[in-house]
GROMACS .gro file of C-alpha atoms in nm:
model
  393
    1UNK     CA    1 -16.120   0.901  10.224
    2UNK     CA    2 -16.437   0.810  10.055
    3UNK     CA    3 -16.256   0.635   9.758
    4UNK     CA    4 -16.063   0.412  10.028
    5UNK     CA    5 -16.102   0.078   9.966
    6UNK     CA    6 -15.857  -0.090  10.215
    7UNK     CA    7 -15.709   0.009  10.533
    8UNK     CA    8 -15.507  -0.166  10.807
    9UNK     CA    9 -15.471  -0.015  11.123
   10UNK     CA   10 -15.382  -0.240  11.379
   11UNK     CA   11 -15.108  -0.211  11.658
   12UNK     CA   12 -15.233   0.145  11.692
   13UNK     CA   13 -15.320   0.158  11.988
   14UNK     CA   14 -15.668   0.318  11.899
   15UNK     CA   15 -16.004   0.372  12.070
   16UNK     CA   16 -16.370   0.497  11.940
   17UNK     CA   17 -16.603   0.467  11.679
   18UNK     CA   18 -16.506   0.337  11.318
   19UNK     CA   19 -16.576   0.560  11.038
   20UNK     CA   20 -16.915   0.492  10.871
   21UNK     CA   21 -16.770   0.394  10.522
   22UNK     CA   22 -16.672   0.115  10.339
   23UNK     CA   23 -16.317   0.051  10.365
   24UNK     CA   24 -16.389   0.006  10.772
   25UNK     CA   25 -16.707  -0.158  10.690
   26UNK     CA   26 -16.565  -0.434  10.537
   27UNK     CA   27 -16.234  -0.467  10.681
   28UNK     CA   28 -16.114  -0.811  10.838
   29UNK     CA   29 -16.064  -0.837  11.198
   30UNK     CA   30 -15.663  -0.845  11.111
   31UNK     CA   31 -15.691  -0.462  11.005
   32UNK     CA   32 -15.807  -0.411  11.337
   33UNK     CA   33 -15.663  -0.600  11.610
   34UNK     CA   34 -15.426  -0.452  11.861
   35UNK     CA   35 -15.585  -0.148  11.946
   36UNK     CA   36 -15.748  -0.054  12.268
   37UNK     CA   37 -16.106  -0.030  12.204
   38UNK     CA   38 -16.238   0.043  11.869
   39UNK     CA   39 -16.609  -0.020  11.855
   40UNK     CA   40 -16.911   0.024  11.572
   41UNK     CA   41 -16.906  -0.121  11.237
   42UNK     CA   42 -16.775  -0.520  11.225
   43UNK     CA   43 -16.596  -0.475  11.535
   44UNK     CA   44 -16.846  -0.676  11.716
   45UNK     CA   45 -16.847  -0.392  11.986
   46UNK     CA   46 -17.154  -0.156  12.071
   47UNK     CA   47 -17.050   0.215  12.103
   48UNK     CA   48 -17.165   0.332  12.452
   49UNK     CA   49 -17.405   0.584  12.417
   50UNK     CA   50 -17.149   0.872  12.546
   51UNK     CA   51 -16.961   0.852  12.230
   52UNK     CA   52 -17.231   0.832  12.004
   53UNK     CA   53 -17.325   1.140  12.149
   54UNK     CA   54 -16.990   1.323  12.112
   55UNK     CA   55 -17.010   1.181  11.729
   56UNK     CA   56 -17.336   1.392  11.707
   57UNK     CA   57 -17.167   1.706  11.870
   58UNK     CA   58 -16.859   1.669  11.634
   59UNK     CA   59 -17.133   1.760  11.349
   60UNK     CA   60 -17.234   2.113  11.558
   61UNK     CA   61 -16.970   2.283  11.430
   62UNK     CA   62 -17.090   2.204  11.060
   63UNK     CA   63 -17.445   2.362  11.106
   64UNK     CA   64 -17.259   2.672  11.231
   65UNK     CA   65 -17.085   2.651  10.923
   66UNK     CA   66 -17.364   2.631  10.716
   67UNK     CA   67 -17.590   2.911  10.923
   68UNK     CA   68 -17.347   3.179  10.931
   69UNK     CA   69 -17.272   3.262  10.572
   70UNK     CA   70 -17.648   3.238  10.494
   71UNK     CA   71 -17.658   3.539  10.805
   72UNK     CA   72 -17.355   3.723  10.657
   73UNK     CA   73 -17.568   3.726  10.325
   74UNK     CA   74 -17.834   3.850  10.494
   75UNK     CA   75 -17.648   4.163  10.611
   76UNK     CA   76 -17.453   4.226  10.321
   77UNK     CA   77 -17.781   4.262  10.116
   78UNK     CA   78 -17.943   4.460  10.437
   79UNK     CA   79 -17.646   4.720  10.449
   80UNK     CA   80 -17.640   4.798  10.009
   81UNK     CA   81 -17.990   4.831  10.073
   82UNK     CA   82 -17.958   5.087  10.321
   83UNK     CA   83 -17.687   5.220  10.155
   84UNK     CA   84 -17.924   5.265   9.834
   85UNK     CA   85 -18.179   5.408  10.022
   86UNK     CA   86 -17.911   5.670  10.150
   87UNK     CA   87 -17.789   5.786   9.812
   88UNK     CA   88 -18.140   5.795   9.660
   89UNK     CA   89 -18.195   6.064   9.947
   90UNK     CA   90 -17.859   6.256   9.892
   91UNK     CA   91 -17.925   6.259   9.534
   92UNK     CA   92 -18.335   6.292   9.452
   93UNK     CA   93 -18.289   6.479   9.129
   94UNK     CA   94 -18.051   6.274   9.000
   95UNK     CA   95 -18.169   6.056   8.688
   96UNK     CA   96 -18.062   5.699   8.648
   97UNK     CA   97 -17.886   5.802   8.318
   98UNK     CA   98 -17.674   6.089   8.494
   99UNK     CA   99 -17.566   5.819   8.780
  100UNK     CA  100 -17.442   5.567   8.529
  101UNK     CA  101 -17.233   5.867   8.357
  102UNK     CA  102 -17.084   5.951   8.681
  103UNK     CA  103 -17.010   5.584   8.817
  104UNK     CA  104 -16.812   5.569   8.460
  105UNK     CA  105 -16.633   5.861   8.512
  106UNK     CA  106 -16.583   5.945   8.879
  107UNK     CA  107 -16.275   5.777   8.924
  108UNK     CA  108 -16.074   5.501   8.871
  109UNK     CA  109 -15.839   5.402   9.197
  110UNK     CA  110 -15.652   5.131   9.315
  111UNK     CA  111 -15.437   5.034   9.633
  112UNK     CA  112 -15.275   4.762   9.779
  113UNK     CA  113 -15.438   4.858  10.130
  114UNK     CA  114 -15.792   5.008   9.976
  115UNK     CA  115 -15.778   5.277  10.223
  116UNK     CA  116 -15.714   5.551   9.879
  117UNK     CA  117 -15.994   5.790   9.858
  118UNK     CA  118 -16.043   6.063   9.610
  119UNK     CA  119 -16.255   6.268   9.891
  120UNK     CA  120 -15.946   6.200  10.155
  121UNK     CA  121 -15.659   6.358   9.923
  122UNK     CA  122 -15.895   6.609   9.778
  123UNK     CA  123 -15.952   6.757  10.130
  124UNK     CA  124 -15.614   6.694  10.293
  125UNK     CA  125 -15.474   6.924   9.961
  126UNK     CA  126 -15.729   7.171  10.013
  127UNK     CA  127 -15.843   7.128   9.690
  128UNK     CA  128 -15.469   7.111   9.536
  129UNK     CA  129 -15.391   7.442   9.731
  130UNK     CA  130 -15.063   7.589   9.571
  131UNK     CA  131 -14.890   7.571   9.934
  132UNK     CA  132 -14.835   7.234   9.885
  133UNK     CA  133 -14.681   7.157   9.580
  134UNK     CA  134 -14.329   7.019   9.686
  135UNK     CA  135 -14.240   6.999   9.297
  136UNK     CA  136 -14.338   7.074   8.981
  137UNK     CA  137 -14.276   6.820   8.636
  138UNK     CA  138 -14.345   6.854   8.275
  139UNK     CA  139 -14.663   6.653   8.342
  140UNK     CA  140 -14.769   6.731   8.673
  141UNK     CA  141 -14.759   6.901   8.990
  142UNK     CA  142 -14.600   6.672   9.271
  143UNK     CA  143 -14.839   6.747   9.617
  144UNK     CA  144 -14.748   6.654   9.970
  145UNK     CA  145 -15.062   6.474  10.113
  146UNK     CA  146 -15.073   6.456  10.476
  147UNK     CA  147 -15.350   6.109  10.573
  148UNK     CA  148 -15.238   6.088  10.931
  149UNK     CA  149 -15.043   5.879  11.033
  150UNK     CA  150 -14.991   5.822  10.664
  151UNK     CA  151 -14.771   6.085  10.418
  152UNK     CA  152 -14.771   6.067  10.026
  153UNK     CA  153 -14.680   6.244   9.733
  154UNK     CA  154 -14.951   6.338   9.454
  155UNK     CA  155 -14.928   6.404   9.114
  156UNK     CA  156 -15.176   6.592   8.985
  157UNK     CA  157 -15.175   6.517   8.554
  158UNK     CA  158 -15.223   6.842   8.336
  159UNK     CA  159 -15.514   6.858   8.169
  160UNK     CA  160 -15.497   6.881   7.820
  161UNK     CA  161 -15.732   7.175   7.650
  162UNK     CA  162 -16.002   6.972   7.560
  163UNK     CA  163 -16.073   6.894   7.997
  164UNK     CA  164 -16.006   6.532   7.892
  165UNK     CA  165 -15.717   6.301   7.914
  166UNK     CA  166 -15.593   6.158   7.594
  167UNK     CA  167 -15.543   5.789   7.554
  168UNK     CA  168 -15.692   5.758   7.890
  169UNK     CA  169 -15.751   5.358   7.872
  170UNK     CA  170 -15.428   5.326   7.721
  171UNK     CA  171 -15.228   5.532   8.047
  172UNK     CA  172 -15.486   5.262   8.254
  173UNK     CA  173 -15.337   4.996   8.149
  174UNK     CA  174 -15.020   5.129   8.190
  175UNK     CA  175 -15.055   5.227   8.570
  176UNK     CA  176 -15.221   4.906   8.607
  177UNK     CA  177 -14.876   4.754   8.512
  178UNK     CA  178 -14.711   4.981   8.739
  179UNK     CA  179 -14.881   4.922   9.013
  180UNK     CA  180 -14.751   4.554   9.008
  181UNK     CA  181 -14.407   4.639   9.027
  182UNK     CA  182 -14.202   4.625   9.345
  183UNK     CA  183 -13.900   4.665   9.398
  184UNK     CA  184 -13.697   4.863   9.644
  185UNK     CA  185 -13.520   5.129   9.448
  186UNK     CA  186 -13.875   5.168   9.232
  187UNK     CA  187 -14.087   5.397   9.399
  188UNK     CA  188 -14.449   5.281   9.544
  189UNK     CA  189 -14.746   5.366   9.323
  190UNK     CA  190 -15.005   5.354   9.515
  191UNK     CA  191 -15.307   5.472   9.347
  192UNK     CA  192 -15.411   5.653   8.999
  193UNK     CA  193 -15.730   5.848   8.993
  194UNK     CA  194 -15.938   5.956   8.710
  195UNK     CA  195 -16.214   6.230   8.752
  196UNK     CA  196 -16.360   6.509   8.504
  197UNK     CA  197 -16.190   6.753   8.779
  198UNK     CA  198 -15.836   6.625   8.896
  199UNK     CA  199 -15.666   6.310   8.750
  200UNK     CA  200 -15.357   6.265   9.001
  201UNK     CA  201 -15.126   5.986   9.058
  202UNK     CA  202 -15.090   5.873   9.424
  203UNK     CA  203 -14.716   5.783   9.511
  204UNK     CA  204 -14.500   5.702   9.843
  205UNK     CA  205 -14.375   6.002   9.988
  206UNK     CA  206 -13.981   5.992   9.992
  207UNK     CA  207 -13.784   6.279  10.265
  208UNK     CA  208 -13.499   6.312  10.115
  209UNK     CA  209 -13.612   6.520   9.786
  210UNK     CA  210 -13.479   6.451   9.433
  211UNK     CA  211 -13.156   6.390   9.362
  212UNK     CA  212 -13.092   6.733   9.128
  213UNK     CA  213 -13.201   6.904   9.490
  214UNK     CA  214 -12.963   6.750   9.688
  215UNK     CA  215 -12.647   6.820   9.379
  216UNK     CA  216 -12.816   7.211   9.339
  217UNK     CA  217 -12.778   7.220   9.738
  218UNK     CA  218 -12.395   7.325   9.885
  219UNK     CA  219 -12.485   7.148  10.252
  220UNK     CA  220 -12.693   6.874  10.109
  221UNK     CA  221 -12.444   6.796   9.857
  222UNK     CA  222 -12.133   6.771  10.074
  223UNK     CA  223 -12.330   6.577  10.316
  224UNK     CA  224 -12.347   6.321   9.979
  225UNK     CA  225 -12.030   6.208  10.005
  226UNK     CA  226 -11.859   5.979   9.702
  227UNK     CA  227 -11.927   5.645   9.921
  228UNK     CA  228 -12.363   5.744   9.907
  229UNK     CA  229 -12.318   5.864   9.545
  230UNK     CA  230 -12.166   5.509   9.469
  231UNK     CA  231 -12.425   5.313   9.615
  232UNK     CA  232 -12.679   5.582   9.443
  233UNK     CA  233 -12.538   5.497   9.107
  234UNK     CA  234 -12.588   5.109   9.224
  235UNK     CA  235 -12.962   5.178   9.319
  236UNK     CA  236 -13.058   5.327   8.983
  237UNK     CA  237 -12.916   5.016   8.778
  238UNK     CA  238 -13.084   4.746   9.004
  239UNK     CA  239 -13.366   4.972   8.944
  240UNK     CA  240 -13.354   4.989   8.562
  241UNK     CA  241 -13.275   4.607   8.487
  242UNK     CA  242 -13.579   4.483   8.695
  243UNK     CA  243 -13.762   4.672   8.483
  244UNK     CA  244 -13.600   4.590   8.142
  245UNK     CA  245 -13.570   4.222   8.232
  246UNK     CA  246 -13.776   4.133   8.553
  247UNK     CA  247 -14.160   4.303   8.495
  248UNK     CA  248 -14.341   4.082   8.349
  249UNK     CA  249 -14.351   4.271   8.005
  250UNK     CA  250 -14.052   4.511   7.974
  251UNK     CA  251 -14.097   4.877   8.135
  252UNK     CA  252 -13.870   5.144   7.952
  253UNK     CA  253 -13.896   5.462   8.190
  254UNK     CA  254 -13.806   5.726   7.914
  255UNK     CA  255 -13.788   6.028   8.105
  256UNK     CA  256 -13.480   5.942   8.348
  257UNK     CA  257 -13.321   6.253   8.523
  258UNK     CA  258 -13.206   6.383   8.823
  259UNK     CA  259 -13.517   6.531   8.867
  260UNK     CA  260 -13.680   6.177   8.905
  261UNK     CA  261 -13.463   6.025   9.150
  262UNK     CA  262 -13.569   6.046   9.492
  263UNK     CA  263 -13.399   6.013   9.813
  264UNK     CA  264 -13.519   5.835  10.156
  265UNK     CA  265 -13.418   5.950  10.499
  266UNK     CA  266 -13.138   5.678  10.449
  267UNK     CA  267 -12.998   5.825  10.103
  268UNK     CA  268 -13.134   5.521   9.916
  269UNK     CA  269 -13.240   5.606   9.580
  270UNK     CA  270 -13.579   5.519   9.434
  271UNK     CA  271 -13.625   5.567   9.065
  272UNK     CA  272 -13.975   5.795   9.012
  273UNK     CA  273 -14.220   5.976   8.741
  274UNK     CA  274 -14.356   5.703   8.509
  275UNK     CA  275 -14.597   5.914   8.342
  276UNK     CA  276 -14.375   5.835   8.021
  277UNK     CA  277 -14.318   5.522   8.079
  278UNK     CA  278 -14.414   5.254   7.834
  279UNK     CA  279 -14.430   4.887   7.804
  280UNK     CA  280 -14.236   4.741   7.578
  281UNK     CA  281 -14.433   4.472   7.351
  282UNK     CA  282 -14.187   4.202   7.208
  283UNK     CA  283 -14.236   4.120   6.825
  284UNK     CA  284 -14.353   4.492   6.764
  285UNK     CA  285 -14.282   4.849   6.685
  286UNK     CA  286 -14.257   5.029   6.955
  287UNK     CA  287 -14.230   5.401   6.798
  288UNK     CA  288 -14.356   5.678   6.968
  289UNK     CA  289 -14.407   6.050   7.020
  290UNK     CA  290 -14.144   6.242   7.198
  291UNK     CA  291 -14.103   6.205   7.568
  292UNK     CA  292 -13.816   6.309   7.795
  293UNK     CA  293 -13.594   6.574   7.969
  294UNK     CA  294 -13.379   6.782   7.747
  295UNK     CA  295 -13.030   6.715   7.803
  296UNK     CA  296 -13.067   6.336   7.892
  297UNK     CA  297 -13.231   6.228   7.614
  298UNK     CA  298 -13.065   5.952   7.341
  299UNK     CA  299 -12.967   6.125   7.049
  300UNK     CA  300 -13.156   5.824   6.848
  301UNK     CA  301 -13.464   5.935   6.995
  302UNK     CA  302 -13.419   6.283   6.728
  303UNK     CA  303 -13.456   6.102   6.425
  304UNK     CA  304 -13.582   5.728   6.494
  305UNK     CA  305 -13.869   5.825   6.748
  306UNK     CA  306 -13.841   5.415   6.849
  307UNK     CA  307 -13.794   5.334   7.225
  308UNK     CA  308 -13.551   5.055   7.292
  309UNK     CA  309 -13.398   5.007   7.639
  310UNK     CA  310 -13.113   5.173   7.492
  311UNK     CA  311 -13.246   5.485   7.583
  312UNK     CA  312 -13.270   5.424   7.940
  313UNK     CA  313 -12.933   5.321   7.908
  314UNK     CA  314 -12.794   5.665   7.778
  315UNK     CA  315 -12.947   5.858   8.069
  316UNK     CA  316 -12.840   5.649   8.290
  317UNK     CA  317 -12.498   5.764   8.151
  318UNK     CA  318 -12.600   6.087   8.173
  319UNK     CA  319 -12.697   6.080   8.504
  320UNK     CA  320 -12.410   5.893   8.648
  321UNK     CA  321 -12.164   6.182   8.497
  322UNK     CA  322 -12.384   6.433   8.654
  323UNK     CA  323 -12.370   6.222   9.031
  324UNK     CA  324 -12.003   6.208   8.980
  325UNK     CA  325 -11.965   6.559   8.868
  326UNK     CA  326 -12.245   6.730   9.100
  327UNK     CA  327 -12.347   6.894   8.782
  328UNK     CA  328 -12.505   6.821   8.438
  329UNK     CA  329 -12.199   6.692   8.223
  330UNK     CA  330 -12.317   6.912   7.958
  331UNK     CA  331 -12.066   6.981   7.696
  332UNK     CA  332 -11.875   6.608   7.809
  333UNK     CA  333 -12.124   6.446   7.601
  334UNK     CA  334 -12.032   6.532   7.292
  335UNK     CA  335 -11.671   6.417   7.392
  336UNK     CA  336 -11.753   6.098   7.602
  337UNK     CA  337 -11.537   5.870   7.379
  338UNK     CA  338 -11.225   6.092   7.457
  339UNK     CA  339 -11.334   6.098   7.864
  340UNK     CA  340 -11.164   5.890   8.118
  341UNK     CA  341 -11.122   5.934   8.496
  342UNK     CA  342 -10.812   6.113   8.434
  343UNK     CA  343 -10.981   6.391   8.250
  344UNK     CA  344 -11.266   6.413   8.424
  345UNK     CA  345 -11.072   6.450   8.768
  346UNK     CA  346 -11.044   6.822   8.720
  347UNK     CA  347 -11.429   6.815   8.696
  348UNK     CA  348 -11.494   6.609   8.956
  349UNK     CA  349 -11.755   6.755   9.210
  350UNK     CA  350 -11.521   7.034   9.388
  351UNK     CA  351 -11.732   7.035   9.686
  352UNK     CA  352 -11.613   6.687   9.816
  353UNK     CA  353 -11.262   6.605   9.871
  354UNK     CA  354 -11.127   6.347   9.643
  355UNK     CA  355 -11.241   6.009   9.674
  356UNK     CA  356 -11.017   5.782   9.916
  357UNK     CA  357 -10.861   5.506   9.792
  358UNK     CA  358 -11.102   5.211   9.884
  359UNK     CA  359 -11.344   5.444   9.713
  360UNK     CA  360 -11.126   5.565   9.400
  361UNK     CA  361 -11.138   5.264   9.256
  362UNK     CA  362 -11.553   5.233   9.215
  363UNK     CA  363 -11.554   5.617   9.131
  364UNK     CA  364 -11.304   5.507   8.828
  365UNK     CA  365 -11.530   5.237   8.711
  366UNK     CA  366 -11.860   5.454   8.732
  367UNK     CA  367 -11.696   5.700   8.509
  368UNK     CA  368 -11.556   5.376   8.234
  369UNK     CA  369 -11.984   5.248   8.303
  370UNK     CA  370 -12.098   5.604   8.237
  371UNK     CA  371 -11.857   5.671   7.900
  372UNK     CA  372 -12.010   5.304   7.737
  373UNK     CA  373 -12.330   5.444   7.838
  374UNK     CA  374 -12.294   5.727   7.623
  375UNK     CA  375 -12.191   5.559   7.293
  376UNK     CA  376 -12.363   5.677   6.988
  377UNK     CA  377 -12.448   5.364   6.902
  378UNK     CA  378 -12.761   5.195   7.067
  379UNK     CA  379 -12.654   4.869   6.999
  380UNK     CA  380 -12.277   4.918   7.120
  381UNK     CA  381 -12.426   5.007   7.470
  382UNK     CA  382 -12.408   4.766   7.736
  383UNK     CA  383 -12.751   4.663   7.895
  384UNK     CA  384 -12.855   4.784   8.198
  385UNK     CA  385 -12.820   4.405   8.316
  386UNK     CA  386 -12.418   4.397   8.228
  387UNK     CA  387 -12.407   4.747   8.450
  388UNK     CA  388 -12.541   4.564   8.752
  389UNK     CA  389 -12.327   4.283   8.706
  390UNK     CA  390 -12.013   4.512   8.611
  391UNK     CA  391 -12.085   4.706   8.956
  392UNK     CA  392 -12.102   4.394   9.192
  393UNK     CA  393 -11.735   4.319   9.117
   0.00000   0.00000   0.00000
């Protein structure tokens, strides 16, 4: 209100002491008539003393304002000075050079919550103790952690030969992407660590298992009956066009598989294992070394080496087949174009009794998604976008 210049308000019904500023100052008695008892300023009316003293009281609250940062300060700088002295104790051989090497290296973590320590997971894994590995990847060993009340799944990275991770600011920048993704069929990343010792990703910890350990399993698997594998199949596209077309640069996953498909308590699926993934930068190559499982790979990938989306697209045909089928579709790839659901209803997963009718109808158009999928062609396969849209109808 400082730049006010003018102000009218009568018939308000007001009482107290004007503002001490101009637009009051010089306002005509017009601006201010009708009101019960406005004093101060050109009101002609002396403020009793009581309310000149409340006006004083209404600036207390601004001096606490002003002391209690300053004391916050105070302690801030009190405690990292403590906290100096306590480290300089711990460590009294320790030169200044070695501590700046180590502060480099130790680690590298982030979390939505900041409650992610490297000393926490190190200790509830015993040291990554084989007796909890709950699975094992072409990259990694997959951990259960146990934070109580908390539960999460690590991934410890394989060191390469040399004890150092290649391309490490590269894979950075990469989880640093990740971590900004979320979506509910994606699963939580949590944290990524860094350290000379253990490099480990730091994920949400899912019940249910992976998807090829629910097909592989005879109860599991009859339990996962053709209405969850629908809505499975569902789950994985959503999953795969927010990340094509909703990240804020375009995530290609590269290494889709059974095997990275988890399952909650409630049989929703959550798309995992992005150590492959990469980020798609428009108006560039984007060729690359090979990544993937054998078996759901795009046949491009063989002799082009360049991620598109495309490829995501072909295991997600892949993978559908194999949901449908409760087994890899194997030799059906090489004669998707000649598939239908008539053919494939001999192959069908035996386990389940056929699909009902109210469900026959989605298990039919799964199987027409999955054969497009599969086309040789990158170009001639639909996006993971039209999927979504095909499977809403």
């Amino acid at each position: 209100m400082i730049s006010l210049t003018k102000v009218d308000v009568s018939y308000n019904q007001l009482e107290g002491p004007l503002p001490k500023m101009r637009a009051f100052e010089e306002a005509p008695m017009e601006a201010l008539r009708n009101n019960k008892h406005l004093c101060g300023n050109n009101t002609g009316s002396e403020c009793p003393i009581q309310l000149r003293i409340q006006e004083h009281v209404k600036k207390f609250p601004t001096v606490i304002l002003t002391v209690i940062p300053i004391v916050g300060f105070m302690m801030l700088v009190l405690f990292i000075l403590v906290a100096f002295c306590y480290l300089h104790k711990r460590y009294p051989n320790e030169t200044n050079g070695q501590r700046e090497r180590e502060r480099e290296t130790l680690f590298s973590i982030w979390s939505y919550d900041g409650k992610m320590v490297y000393e926490r997971i190190i200790e509830a894994l015993e040291d990554f103790d084989s007796k909890h590995i709950i699975g094992v990847g072409g990259y990694g060993m997959v951990y259960k952690a146990e934070l109580l009340p908390e539960v999460f799944a690590v991934k410890k990275i394989h060191a390469p030969e040399d004890g150092e991770m290649q391309n490490l600011k590269s894979f950075e920048n990469e989880i640093r992407a990740l971590t900004e993704i979320r979506h509910q069929n994606i699963v939580k990343l949590y944290g990524f660590c860094s350290h000379s010792r253990h490099s480990f990703l730091v994920y949400e910890f899912l019940e249910g298992g992976s998807l090829r350990k629910v097909l592989n399993d005879m109860e599991q698997a009859i339990v996962f009956d053709w209405k969850k594998r629908v809505i499975v199949v569902k789950d994985i596209a959503k999953a795969l066009s927010y990340m094509h077309y909703d990240c804020s640069q375009p995530i290609i996953h590269r290494d889709l598989s059974s095997g990275n498909v988890l399952l909650d308590s409630d049989w929703v699926a959550h798309v995992s294992d992005f150590g492959t993934a990469r980020l798609l930068k428009p108006d560039s190559s984007n060729w690359t070394s090979f990544a993937g499982t054998f078996g759901y790979v795009a046949p491009e990938l063989a002799y082009t080496m360049e991620v598109t989306e495309k490829c995501d697209v072909y295991s997600f045909g892949v993978l559908t087949l194999e949901i449908i089928m409760g087994k890899h579709p194997g030799d059906f790839l090489t004669s998707s174009h000649d598939m239908n659901f008539e053919s494939l209803n001999e192959v069908l997963d035996q386990r389940l009794p056929p699909p009902v009718q109210e469900i026959v109808e989605q298990v039919k158009l799964l199987v027409e998604i999955a054969i497009s999928c599969l086309r040789q062609s990158p170009q001639s396969r639909p996006s993971m976008r039209e999927v979504t849209l095909s499977l809403r109808q």
